[in-house]
Structures are given as structure tokens and as C-alpha cells.
Amino acid sequence: MILTRCIHCTRCVRFLREIAGDYSLGMLGRGQLSEIGLYTKTILINELSSNIIDFCPVGALTNKNFALNYRSWDSYYVDSIDIMDTFLSSIRIYTDNLKIKRILSNYNNNFDAYWISDKSRYFFDSLKIQRLTFPLILKKNSLINNNDTNNFFIASSWKNISNYLKNFIIINLKKLVIKSILGDFIDLESINTFKYFTVKLGSNLLINNTENYNIEIINNCFNIDKEFNYINDSKIGLHNYDFYIFYNYNLRIENPVFNSKLRQKIVWFNFNNFYFFGTNYNLTYKYYHLGNTHDDFIKFIFGKHWLCNILLKFNNICFIYGNNIFYNVFIKNSWSFYLKKLQNIKKKLFALKKKTFDIFFLSSSLTTISSFDLMFLSKFSAFNLTNLTNMNYYIGLNQVNFKVALLKESNNFFKNNFNIYQNSFFDNNFKFCNMMLPVYNCFELENQYFINSMGLVKQNLKVEINLEEFLKSNIDSLNFVFKIINFNSLIELNVNLVNNLIYYFFFKIRTVIKLNLLNKFNLNSFLIIKYKNFHFVSFNKNFYKSNIYCFYSKQLNMMSNLFFKEKSTFDL
């Protein structure tokens, strides 16, 4: 903050109070001695706090990392999408082709806003940290102990990777089973290639871990055959409803921009129709808390809760839930039943008084909706170490915390399994993998398409040039491995999905594509359902370390240390 430039317009103060819900910044002193500052000896920490830099008209508030290191005429900007936001909002990226210099907000069509979260603004400094720039092969140190902690990786080439993998394939050809595990930040065409890579090699073990590294999404969670169960097709906009119901969803952490628009409705229009099932989170605004137990929600979906009577007074009603349903085994296995009950409420409200009752799933991952559209799902447990397979292929997966107790019980886990890790980052949690394959990140490739939470296909533009010779795209790397595994056959892995999908998506016939291209699994319907009076679990996760890009960002690690009092990633 440069106080000599400040003209006391109080834009920063009003934004933090009305939009971000933070009252720590204000006017201090009187007359000529008045100045903008903090009331107490604290640091301004809020998930939207850096937006006051854009609102300052005279440059009194500046971005220290950019202002003291770069000049604006040394870079140009590109209008792209925000990969930290599942709505894929528009942002402006300043780059010099070799490195992203800064990221600024652009007009957000989804919420009619001009601000972004701090996570979207500062994550890019992690793109050059812990990068995989050449293939790695695991070297087991048998002289010390037969323990994975004593193993190390050696730098290799794609030719050596080919020979190393081919030797394993020849030995285990008859009993080879592929298990494909999908993570985050994977584009639409790479997901489709990964699926057909698995299917053409004779396996259907498609493990979806896009939402969280310890969560597997199975088809029993939703009826994915009906896309309205996961696509938010809102005709009036998410922030324009008359009545909101949340199901144990911490909106302030998962989508701060959407949360700020709801707070703006309260401050400006005295709006107070927010009702919440689950843990009592601090969302920066008041809402009606309906209880911490699951019994209240069960009564609601069966029409026996007092909230059902209030729904008749409003025309546009919105029900919002997120990935918290996957953390509880009971809710995870019975959520499709709950969705049917919610759909019955929707039909009854429309039949009685033409009321609109929209059900929205807000994902936390960039890849989730794309994987649902391409049916990258399975009925099998993802990390069940008792059902061992021969080859585990991890793409885009990060920070997977295997349970140490289970690993110790399974002595043959590393002996009988061949693990391949494919990502742009080196992850310490994947030191057990036999090989690591380096690929480009989201900003180093052209024509990457993603599907946002509203079902719209958006393109991510190339803003960086990486000159490392060993890097490949996800598709090229999959083709490389496919040819090695399937060396006895002339079948090639050629799947050109995006060119067809973009044409159909723009004409709104997505279901035709899914019927033509994809294999659908049968859904096991729930005939008998039992529920208990259990409590909801609180999910106050670290906003500044929610994915791999944020985890290795120095700026976000510093903010995490100040706010959550956690150690930096670089101090571990």
C-alpha cells in the first residue's frame, strides 16, 4: 500500500464489507491525519481480498510480485478461462510466451461480476516448480531394505521407458489387467483417449478420482444417464433465485465468487431466504441453519419437514449440493435415491403452482463434469489394496494419501503391481510408481476443451512455450504406452473426439453423442434404504492448498501460513 497516492475514495473498504464480508479494513484518524488501514495489528486475509488492487483508481494498492519485478509493456494479454473455477469464468492472462506474469479479472457472465478469487490470481507461480521435464524410472535399492522409502528415481529417456515397459509386458502378458485412475486438470479429449486406452486393452476398471484424491465417484452416486442430475442448466442465473437450500456445502471455500454475489443480495436488497442442512459454516452472511443431523434432510425429501410449506410461497427455488456427499459411505451409496425424491418435489411444485425447483451439483474439480459426460465411471473400489491388479495408470492425480496400515499389510502390493504416473508435476506421494511420464500442463497446449458446471464447452488457450524436449501431451503419451502394451496387434488408438463434440455441443444434442460414442453402465437401483441419525461432517479445508497448482504456489503457501497457520510446502 502506497499511502501518498490514496485519495480516500473508500472503494477498497466498501468492497471488502459489502462483497467479501471482511470488516478489518477502514478509515483511521481524523481530518488531515486520516488514512486507510487495519484497525488491529493483523494481516488482511480473505479469499477475495486481492480484488481491491483492481478497484483502486490511483494505484495506491498494488500487486507486489508484479509491480517490483515486471513492466506492463513487456507482456501482452490473452482472454482465457479460469481453471480454478468450475464455472470456467473469463480471466485475462498477461504473458511473454515463456512465463505468465500476472492474472487479472475479466467480466464474469455467470455472476455479472468483475472479481476473482485469490487462488485464481496467484496460482501460476507454481507452474515451474516440481516440474517433470524428463521420464523417470524407479531404481530399487535392495542393498539397504526392501522398503519403498529407500528407493530413488533415475532420469531416463522415452526409448529406455519403452524397453523397460516392454520387458514387463512380455513377462506378464497373459495376466495383465489395466486399472485407469483419472485425476484433475485433464481436458475433454484426453479423458476420452484415456477411456478408450483402457477399453481397447480389454479392461473396464475406470476409476474416477477427479473430486478428491481419497474419493472415488461411482455410478451409484448419480444417475449419469440423465444429464440434469449433474448439469446446471439455469435459465435465470444462479444468483437470481428467490429461495436457496444448501446441503452441507461450504460455498465460501468452494466458489467464493458465487458466495460473494449471494452476500451482495443480502446487503443491497435485504435478501434473507437461505436455508442450510449440515455443519454451521461461516459464509459471511446470515442463513437459517436447519440442523446438523441427517434426519432433518430425510424429512424434507419425504415432504414431512416444515420447510416444504414455505416452498409454496416462492416461484424460483434452488437446491445446491457438492462433493461432500462422497465423504460418507451411506450418503454416497444412496444419493441417487435422494435425487429421485428431490425430483418428485420438483414435479409436485410445478404441477401445483408452476414453481421452479432447480437442483444443482457444484463440482470442486475442473475435470468432473467432463468425466461424467464421457461416462468415465466404474462400480469398483479405487484403492482397495486387497484386489490387486497388474498395472495402475495414474493421470492427473496428485497428493494421494494411501493408508500406511493397509500398505504394510499388503506386502505384495509393490511386487505384483506396475504403477505408471503421468503428470506435469513430481509428487512425493507417488514415489512407489515404477515410472513417471512428463507431460505439458494446461497452459502449454493449444485447443484444450473443458466443460463447466453449466454444461458449456470452453477452450483454454496456450500462453506458455515450454522448450523441454522430453515433454509430450497426455494423448501422445497414451498412444506411446498403448503401442508398447499392444505390440502384437495393428490396432491404433485414434480417437478424434473434440472435433465432433464441439459441433454437436453448440447445437445442444449432447445426448446423441453419448449414445453414439460411449458405453453406459447399468445402474443398480436401491430397493431398500436404511438411514441413521448421524451428524454431518465439517469440511473446512485449506482454501489456499486445494489442488496441485495451489499446493506448489509460493504466494498461496505464504497466505496459507498466515491464515491457517500451516507450514509451507517448501518447509516440509
XYZ file of C-alpha atoms in Angstrom:
572
model
C 0.000 0.000 0.000
C 1.361 3.423 -1.054
C -0.468 5.874 1.226
C 0.801 9.004 -0.584
C -1.308 8.004 -3.606
C -4.507 7.306 -1.653
C -7.411 9.750 -2.274
C -9.697 8.223 0.411
C -12.342 7.053 -2.059
C -13.001 4.021 0.235
C -13.621 1.685 -2.709
C -11.469 -0.976 -1.073
C -13.308 -0.629 2.239
C -16.742 -0.868 0.633
C -15.794 -3.885 -1.488
C -14.466 -5.810 1.493
C -17.524 -5.006 3.628
C -20.296 -5.410 1.069
C -18.883 -8.185 -1.140
C -16.170 -10.084 0.767
C -17.683 -9.751 4.255
C -14.452 -8.529 5.858
C -14.573 -5.551 8.246
C -10.878 -5.382 9.152
C -10.053 -2.508 6.752
C -11.314 1.040 7.341
C -10.552 4.731 7.794
C -8.227 5.638 10.677
C -7.616 9.104 12.149
C -9.406 12.405 11.559
C -9.006 15.333 9.196
C -5.590 15.613 7.540
C -4.322 12.650 9.559
C -6.931 10.222 8.209
C -5.696 7.189 6.293
C -6.845 3.752 5.124
C -5.568 0.919 7.285
C -6.287 -2.054 9.516
C -7.935 -1.486 12.876
C -5.785 -4.087 14.613
C -2.292 -5.458 14.160
C -3.428 -8.186 11.798
C -2.952 -9.039 8.138
C -5.803 -8.747 5.653
C -6.626 -12.339 4.718
C -9.742 -13.073 2.708
C -10.400 -15.297 -0.290
C -11.313 -12.157 -2.325
C -9.001 -9.599 -0.696
C -6.670 -9.042 -3.684
C -9.521 -7.674 -5.804
C -9.099 -4.307 -4.073
C -5.969 -3.909 -6.240
C -8.201 -3.748 -9.328
C -10.704 -1.400 -7.659
C -8.118 1.164 -6.571
C -8.302 4.078 -9.102
C -4.872 5.626 -8.339
C -2.608 2.603 -7.789
C -2.251 3.024 -4.035
C -2.860 -0.722 -3.743
C -0.536 -2.754 -5.962
C 0.488 -6.342 -6.567
C 3.960 -6.535 -5.039
C 5.071 -9.529 -7.104
C 4.270 -7.822 -10.411
C 4.956 -4.144 -9.633
C 8.515 -4.685 -8.390
C 9.617 -7.247 -10.989
C 7.950 -6.572 -14.352
C 6.724 -3.797 -16.620
C 3.369 -3.910 -18.353
C 4.827 -3.194 -21.815
C 7.000 -6.328 -21.614
C 3.972 -8.627 -21.929
C 0.674 -8.979 -23.753
C -2.657 -10.326 -22.518
C -4.852 -13.209 -23.615
C -8.513 -13.675 -22.674
C -8.785 -17.217 -21.337
C -10.688 -19.269 -18.737
C -10.173 -19.631 -15.003
C -9.227 -23.273 -14.341
C -9.564 -22.721 -10.569
C -13.280 -22.010 -11.009
C -15.553 -24.840 -12.143
C -17.735 -22.289 -13.941
C -14.656 -21.517 -16.105
C -15.113 -17.777 -15.760
C -13.287 -15.386 -18.056
C -9.880 -14.045 -16.952
C -7.104 -12.013 -18.565
C -3.637 -13.610 -18.575
C -0.537 -11.455 -19.101
C 2.379 -13.417 -20.546
C 5.617 -13.087 -22.513
C 5.192 -16.594 -24.029
C 7.753 -18.085 -21.645
C 6.086 -17.279 -18.335
C 2.773 -15.980 -17.012
C 3.389 -12.554 -15.475
C 0.030 -11.907 -13.822
C -3.672 -12.775 -13.974
C -6.431 -10.169 -13.770
C -10.176 -10.447 -13.603
C -12.453 -10.094 -16.596
C -16.225 -9.779 -16.892
C -17.895 -12.875 -15.428
C -21.009 -13.727 -17.451
C -22.144 -16.346 -14.938
C -22.485 -13.972 -11.982
C -22.352 -10.476 -13.512
C -19.143 -9.685 -11.596
C -15.652 -8.347 -12.198
C -13.731 -10.111 -9.448
C -11.898 -13.420 -8.998
C -10.586 -15.374 -6.013
C -7.035 -15.059 -4.699
C -6.448 -18.657 -5.702
C -7.143 -17.791 -9.343
C -4.946 -14.705 -9.159
C -1.774 -16.199 -7.655
C -1.572 -19.920 -8.502
C 0.511 -19.510 -11.681
C 3.894 -19.225 -9.946
C 3.684 -22.976 -9.275
C 3.808 -23.935 -12.967
C 7.621 -24.073 -12.978
C 8.054 -25.745 -9.577
C 8.469 -29.527 -9.154
C 8.105 -29.951 -12.921
C 8.684 -33.296 -14.557
C 10.943 -32.484 -17.501
C 12.129 -35.998 -18.410
C 10.917 -39.583 -17.818
C 11.851 -41.194 -14.518
C 12.401 -44.882 -13.748
C 12.257 -46.255 -10.221
C 15.509 -47.787 -9.016
C 15.002 -50.107 -6.040
C 17.816 -50.041 -3.512
C 17.931 -53.690 -2.449
C 21.199 -53.243 -0.539
C 19.518 -51.458 2.381
C 15.968 -52.697 2.822
C 13.129 -53.818 0.649
C 11.232 -50.630 1.529
C 9.905 -48.011 -0.881
C 11.364 -45.141 1.212
C 14.885 -46.257 0.230
C 14.142 -46.294 -3.489
C 15.102 -43.488 -5.830
C 14.411 -42.351 -9.392
C 16.876 -42.049 -12.228
C 16.482 -39.763 -15.241
C 15.805 -41.639 -18.443
C 14.514 -41.203 -21.996
C 11.420 -42.351 -23.868
C 13.451 -45.099 -25.556
C 14.541 -46.532 -22.213
C 10.978 -46.241 -20.961
C 9.858 -48.261 -23.978
C 12.355 -51.060 -23.303
C 11.635 -51.074 -19.570
C 7.866 -51.309 -20.084
C 8.151 -53.865 -22.880
C 10.092 -56.241 -20.648
C 7.337 -56.075 -18.040
C 4.626 -56.630 -20.691
C 6.332 -59.713 -22.164
C 6.654 -61.335 -18.745
C 3.079 -60.519 -17.594
C 1.223 -60.522 -20.912
C -1.307 -63.257 -20.067
C -2.306 -61.895 -16.657
C -2.124 -58.169 -17.437
C -5.060 -56.063 -16.188
C -5.198 -52.280 -16.620
C -6.669 -50.025 -13.931
C -7.025 -46.401 -15.065
C -7.264 -43.705 -12.384
C -8.312 -40.218 -13.508
C -7.378 -37.024 -11.639
C -7.848 -33.294 -12.106
C -6.937 -30.736 -14.824
C -7.389 -33.166 -17.729
C -9.051 -31.867 -20.886
C -12.008 -33.410 -22.675
C -10.165 -35.210 -25.459
C -7.512 -36.634 -23.112
C -10.251 -38.137 -20.905
C -11.861 -39.781 -23.904
C -8.499 -41.123 -25.119
C -7.741 -42.437 -21.637
C -11.068 -44.254 -21.555
C -10.583 -45.916 -24.931
C -6.998 -46.694 -23.999
C -8.369 -48.801 -21.135
C -11.280 -50.344 -23.047
C -9.218 -51.372 -26.083
C -6.749 -53.112 -23.794
C -9.579 -55.302 -22.501
C -10.328 -53.638 -19.155
C -13.249 -51.675 -17.728
C -11.593 -50.571 -14.468
C -12.249 -46.842 -14.888
C -11.601 -45.114 -11.562
C -12.864 -41.545 -11.230
C -10.951 -39.580 -8.556
C -11.483 -36.123 -10.026
C -13.155 -34.546 -6.987
C -10.655 -35.581 -4.341
C -7.705 -37.902 -4.036
C -9.444 -40.082 -1.426
C -12.849 -40.149 -3.128
C -13.999 -42.457 -5.892
C -17.107 -41.395 -7.798
C -19.217 -44.367 -8.857
C -22.351 -44.541 -10.960
C -24.443 -45.302 -7.875
C -23.918 -41.717 -6.685
C -25.885 -40.264 -9.603
C -27.957 -41.488 -12.460
C -25.451 -40.214 -15.008
C -27.666 -41.370 -17.886
C -29.767 -38.273 -17.135
C -27.552 -35.246 -17.504
C -29.836 -32.934 -15.496
C -28.505 -34.746 -12.392
C -25.090 -33.082 -12.822
C -25.515 -30.286 -15.415
C -26.748 -26.950 -14.028
C -28.967 -25.664 -16.821
C -30.181 -22.474 -15.137
C -32.235 -20.134 -17.295
C -32.255 -17.185 -14.870
C -28.736 -17.409 -13.425
C -27.620 -18.997 -10.170
C -27.588 -15.697 -8.291
C -31.134 -14.683 -9.305
C -33.258 -17.229 -7.419
C -35.812 -16.330 -4.750
C -35.025 -19.175 -2.361
C -31.824 -21.175 -1.672
C -31.330 -24.531 0.071
C -27.790 -25.805 0.713
C -26.888 -29.387 1.550
C -23.717 -29.328 3.715
C -21.852 -27.244 1.121
C -19.214 -24.697 2.154
C -19.797 -22.250 -0.679
C -17.284 -19.719 0.637
C -14.413 -22.180 0.133
C -15.641 -23.990 -2.965
C -16.783 -20.972 -5.008
C -16.005 -17.589 -3.391
C -17.313 -15.515 -6.328
C -20.751 -17.117 -6.211
C -20.781 -16.759 -2.422
C -19.957 -13.038 -2.718
C -22.869 -12.480 -5.113
C -25.259 -14.025 -2.581
C -23.856 -11.766 0.125
C -24.341 -8.798 -2.193
C -28.053 -9.674 -2.446
C -28.328 -9.545 1.346
C -26.512 -6.211 1.728
C -28.130 -4.401 -1.179
C -31.622 -5.939 -1.355
C -32.170 -7.226 2.222
C -32.480 -10.789 0.907
C -32.636 -13.480 3.621
C -34.039 -16.681 2.094
C -31.081 -19.009 2.731
C -31.593 -22.399 4.394
C -28.820 -24.820 5.259
C -28.707 -28.554 6.047
C -25.402 -29.554 7.638
C -22.482 -28.028 9.501
C -22.785 -24.396 10.549
C -20.198 -22.732 8.272
C -19.173 -19.087 8.263
C -20.420 -17.934 4.847
C -20.072 -14.192 5.754
C -23.884 -13.780 5.814
C -26.844 -14.965 7.873
C -28.823 -18.052 6.968
C -31.325 -20.394 8.615
C -29.495 -23.429 9.977
C -31.762 -26.499 9.801
C -29.667 -28.852 11.948
C -26.506 -30.942 11.978
C -28.165 -34.343 11.671
C -29.362 -36.220 8.621
C -32.875 -36.743 9.971
C -33.993 -33.230 9.021
C -32.968 -33.732 5.415
C -34.735 -37.116 5.251
C -37.943 -35.471 6.495
C -37.562 -32.750 3.876
C -37.219 -35.074 0.860
C -40.236 -37.080 2.067
C -42.291 -33.881 2.420
C -42.623 -34.045 6.229
C -40.486 -31.013 7.127
C -41.875 -27.534 7.866
C -39.616 -26.166 5.111
C -41.844 -27.816 2.477
C -44.704 -25.454 3.369
C -42.507 -22.401 2.817
C -41.548 -23.523 -0.717
C -45.086 -22.790 -1.924
C -44.573 -19.047 -1.337
C -41.679 -18.685 -3.825
C -41.503 -19.045 -7.604
C -37.801 -19.822 -8.211
C -36.182 -22.254 -5.756
C -32.599 -23.511 -5.876
C -31.175 -26.633 -4.171
C -27.339 -26.788 -4.114
C -25.014 -29.620 -3.086
C -21.382 -30.501 -3.759
C -18.804 -33.246 -3.371
C -19.451 -33.589 0.375
C -21.917 -36.363 -0.440
C -18.956 -38.607 -1.362
C -17.305 -38.440 2.075
C -19.955 -40.521 3.818
C -20.372 -44.113 2.583
C -24.077 -44.234 3.385
C -24.913 -40.964 1.601
C -22.633 -41.849 -1.319
C -24.432 -45.139 -1.974
C -27.936 -43.723 -1.548
C -27.697 -40.296 -3.170
C -29.383 -41.413 -6.391
C -32.410 -42.320 -4.256
C -32.362 -38.838 -2.698
C -32.190 -37.282 -6.158
C -35.335 -39.153 -7.165
C -37.140 -37.777 -4.116
C -35.931 -34.243 -4.906
C -37.144 -34.670 -8.480
C -40.563 -35.674 -7.104
C -40.663 -32.419 -5.099
C -39.762 -30.555 -8.280
C -42.606 -32.201 -10.225
C -45.173 -31.573 -7.488
C -44.260 -27.900 -7.142
C -44.514 -27.405 -10.893
C -47.817 -29.292 -11.097
C -49.407 -27.346 -8.220
C -48.436 -23.751 -8.906
C -45.891 -23.802 -11.764
C -42.996 -23.348 -9.335
C -39.386 -23.788 -10.463
C -37.279 -26.108 -8.289
C -33.765 -26.497 -9.743
C -31.212 -28.966 -8.355
C -27.550 -28.023 -8.827
C -24.387 -30.055 -8.341
C -21.387 -27.735 -7.933
C -18.207 -29.714 -8.507
C -14.849 -28.801 -6.995
C -12.799 -30.169 -9.880
C -12.268 -28.911 -13.408
C -12.496 -32.442 -14.823
C -15.580 -33.810 -13.048
C -18.324 -32.699 -15.455
C -16.265 -33.747 -18.479
C -15.716 -37.201 -16.982
C -19.455 -37.533 -16.293
C -20.292 -36.608 -19.880
C -17.852 -39.224 -21.156
C -19.006 -41.830 -18.596
C -15.576 -42.312 -17.047
C -17.045 -44.245 -14.112
C -16.850 -47.667 -12.566
C -18.533 -49.809 -9.917
C -15.210 -50.896 -8.445
C -13.394 -49.541 -5.412
C -10.458 -47.336 -6.367
C -7.805 -48.055 -3.756
C -8.832 -51.438 -2.449
C -5.410 -52.980 -1.945
C -6.788 -56.477 -1.420
C -7.998 -56.684 -5.042
C -4.614 -56.192 -6.644
C -4.162 -55.519 -10.343
C -1.115 -55.689 -12.553
C -0.921 -52.157 -13.946
C -2.200 -48.959 -12.321
C -2.155 -45.945 -14.633
C -2.481 -42.571 -12.843
C -3.202 -39.441 -14.904
C -3.542 -36.012 -13.324
C -3.711 -37.470 -9.818
C -1.987 -35.602 -7.007
C -1.463 -35.884 -3.259
C -2.964 -39.357 -2.968
C -2.577 -40.348 0.683
C -2.630 -44.115 0.857
C -3.294 -45.551 4.292
C 0.030 -46.698 5.687
C -1.552 -49.534 7.681
C -3.059 -51.076 4.549
C 0.217 -50.787 2.700
C 2.078 -52.597 5.464
C -0.488 -55.400 5.440
C -0.139 -55.807 1.698
C 3.445 -56.966 1.217
C 2.909 -57.873 -2.424
C 1.441 -54.510 -3.442
C 4.625 -53.149 -4.994
C 5.830 -56.564 -6.201
C 2.768 -57.568 -8.212
C 1.743 -54.127 -9.461
C 3.306 -51.963 -12.109
C 2.457 -48.295 -11.470
C 2.675 -45.526 -14.078
C 2.342 -41.886 -13.042
C 1.655 -39.334 -15.793
C 1.571 -35.676 -14.877
C 3.375 -32.371 -15.286
C 4.418 -32.299 -11.599
C 6.552 -34.619 -9.499
C 4.582 -35.718 -6.455
C 6.273 -37.191 -3.372
C 3.193 -39.298 -2.656
C 3.824 -41.280 -5.860
C 7.337 -42.451 -5.083
C 6.084 -46.040 -5.261
C 5.427 -45.751 -9.027
C 7.700 -47.681 -11.378
C 7.873 -44.855 -13.885
C 6.863 -41.214 -14.240
C 5.970 -39.754 -17.625
C 6.298 -35.959 -18.149
C 3.519 -34.091 -19.965
C 2.603 -30.481 -20.698
C 0.386 -28.562 -18.284
C -2.898 -26.811 -19.086
C -1.223 -23.627 -20.350
C 1.322 -25.182 -22.708
C -1.036 -26.796 -25.250
C -3.464 -25.453 -27.836
C -7.119 -26.402 -28.207
C -7.858 -27.863 -24.799
C -11.584 -28.043 -24.103
C -13.309 -28.295 -20.736
C -16.974 -28.464 -19.669
C -18.054 -26.134 -16.885
C -20.769 -26.693 -14.281
C -23.374 -25.143 -16.585
C -22.667 -27.692 -19.338
C -20.886 -25.226 -21.652
C -17.744 -26.225 -23.528
C -14.945 -23.676 -23.156
C -11.484 -23.532 -24.678
C -8.264 -22.938 -22.776
C -5.611 -21.058 -24.759
C -1.880 -21.652 -24.909
C 0.001 -18.887 -23.083
C 3.366 -20.525 -22.359
C 6.040 -22.169 -24.504
C 7.994 -24.994 -22.895
C 11.177 -25.929 -24.775
C 11.903 -29.142 -22.879
C 12.479 -31.918 -25.428
C 11.053 -34.852 -23.418
C 7.594 -33.396 -22.776
C 4.562 -34.871 -24.538
C 0.858 -34.216 -24.435
C -1.404 -36.597 -22.486
C -2.724 -38.060 -25.751
C 0.739 -38.617 -27.257
C 1.918 -40.252 -24.058
C -1.097 -42.594 -24.018
C -0.501 -43.506 -27.659
C 3.141 -44.229 -26.833
C 2.248 -46.592 -23.972
C -0.588 -48.192 -25.977
C 1.734 -49.199 -28.804
C 4.121 -50.826 -26.321
C 1.446 -52.777 -24.458
C -0.382 -53.787 -27.633
C 2.750 -54.568 -29.659
C 1.305 -57.816 -31.116
C -1.674 -56.022 -32.709
C -2.017 -53.495 -35.513
C -4.825 -51.614 -33.709
C -4.083 -47.917 -33.213
C -5.518 -45.564 -30.613
C -7.014 -42.868 -32.834
C -9.939 -41.082 -31.184
C -10.764 -37.622 -32.531
C -13.489 -36.595 -30.132
C -13.312 -32.826 -29.813
C -13.876 -32.006 -33.471
C -17.179 -33.908 -33.334
C -18.169 -32.853 -29.822
C -17.805 -29.125 -30.361
C -20.091 -29.277 -33.377
C -22.790 -31.178 -31.515
C -22.488 -29.319 -28.218
C -23.140 -25.974 -29.855
C -26.358 -27.397 -31.311
C -27.413 -28.819 -27.931
C -27.673 -32.515 -28.782
C -25.224 -33.856 -26.248
C -27.295 -36.998 -25.595
C -26.919 -38.088 -29.229
C -23.161 -38.090 -28.842
C -23.247 -40.081 -25.646
C -25.425 -42.728 -27.264
C -23.189 -42.951 -30.331
C -19.760 -42.881 -28.706
C -19.952 -44.134 -25.162
C -20.571 -47.384 -23.332
C -23.022 -46.889 -20.493
C -23.089 -48.941 -17.303
C -26.285 -50.249 -15.765
C -27.388 -48.501 -12.602
C -28.193 -50.634 -9.555
C -31.424 -49.237 -8.139
C -31.909 -49.111 -4.381
C -34.889 -51.234 -3.321
C -34.434 -50.901 0.436
C -32.821 -47.910 2.125
C -31.922 -47.584 5.802
C -30.835 -44.343 7.378
C -29.465 -43.383 10.778
C -29.450 -40.163 12.752
C -25.769 -39.390 12.100
C -24.134 -35.967 12.133
C -22.801 -34.138 9.125
C -19.013 -33.836 8.863
C -17.393 -30.408 8.731
C -15.219 -29.708 5.663
C -13.185 -26.590 6.411
C -10.351 -27.498 4.082
C -7.448 -25.212 3.279
C -8.674 -22.890 0.538
C -5.109 -21.977 -0.489
C -3.955 -25.605 -0.976
C -6.970 -27.189 -2.612
C -5.200 -28.584 -5.713
C -1.730 -29.267 -7.090
C -1.269 -25.826 -8.687
C -2.072 -24.110 -5.407
C -0.038 -26.605 -3.397
C 3.252 -25.559 -5.059
C 2.486 -21.823 -5.318
C 4.808 -19.754 -3.109
C 2.345 -16.868 -2.838
C -0.565 -19.104 -1.805
C 1.655 -21.005 0.635
C 2.508 -17.727 2.326
C -1.187 -16.814 2.579
C -1.983 -20.288 3.893
C 0.673 -19.900 6.583
C -0.827 -16.583 7.699
C -4.453 -17.674 7.689
C -4.417 -21.397 8.604
C -1.089 -21.351 10.497
C 0.103 -24.261 8.369
C 3.670 -24.944 7.335
C 4.618 -24.002 3.810
C 5.031 -26.779 1.260
C 8.640 -25.674 0.797
C 9.398 -26.036 4.542
C 8.271 -29.666 4.749
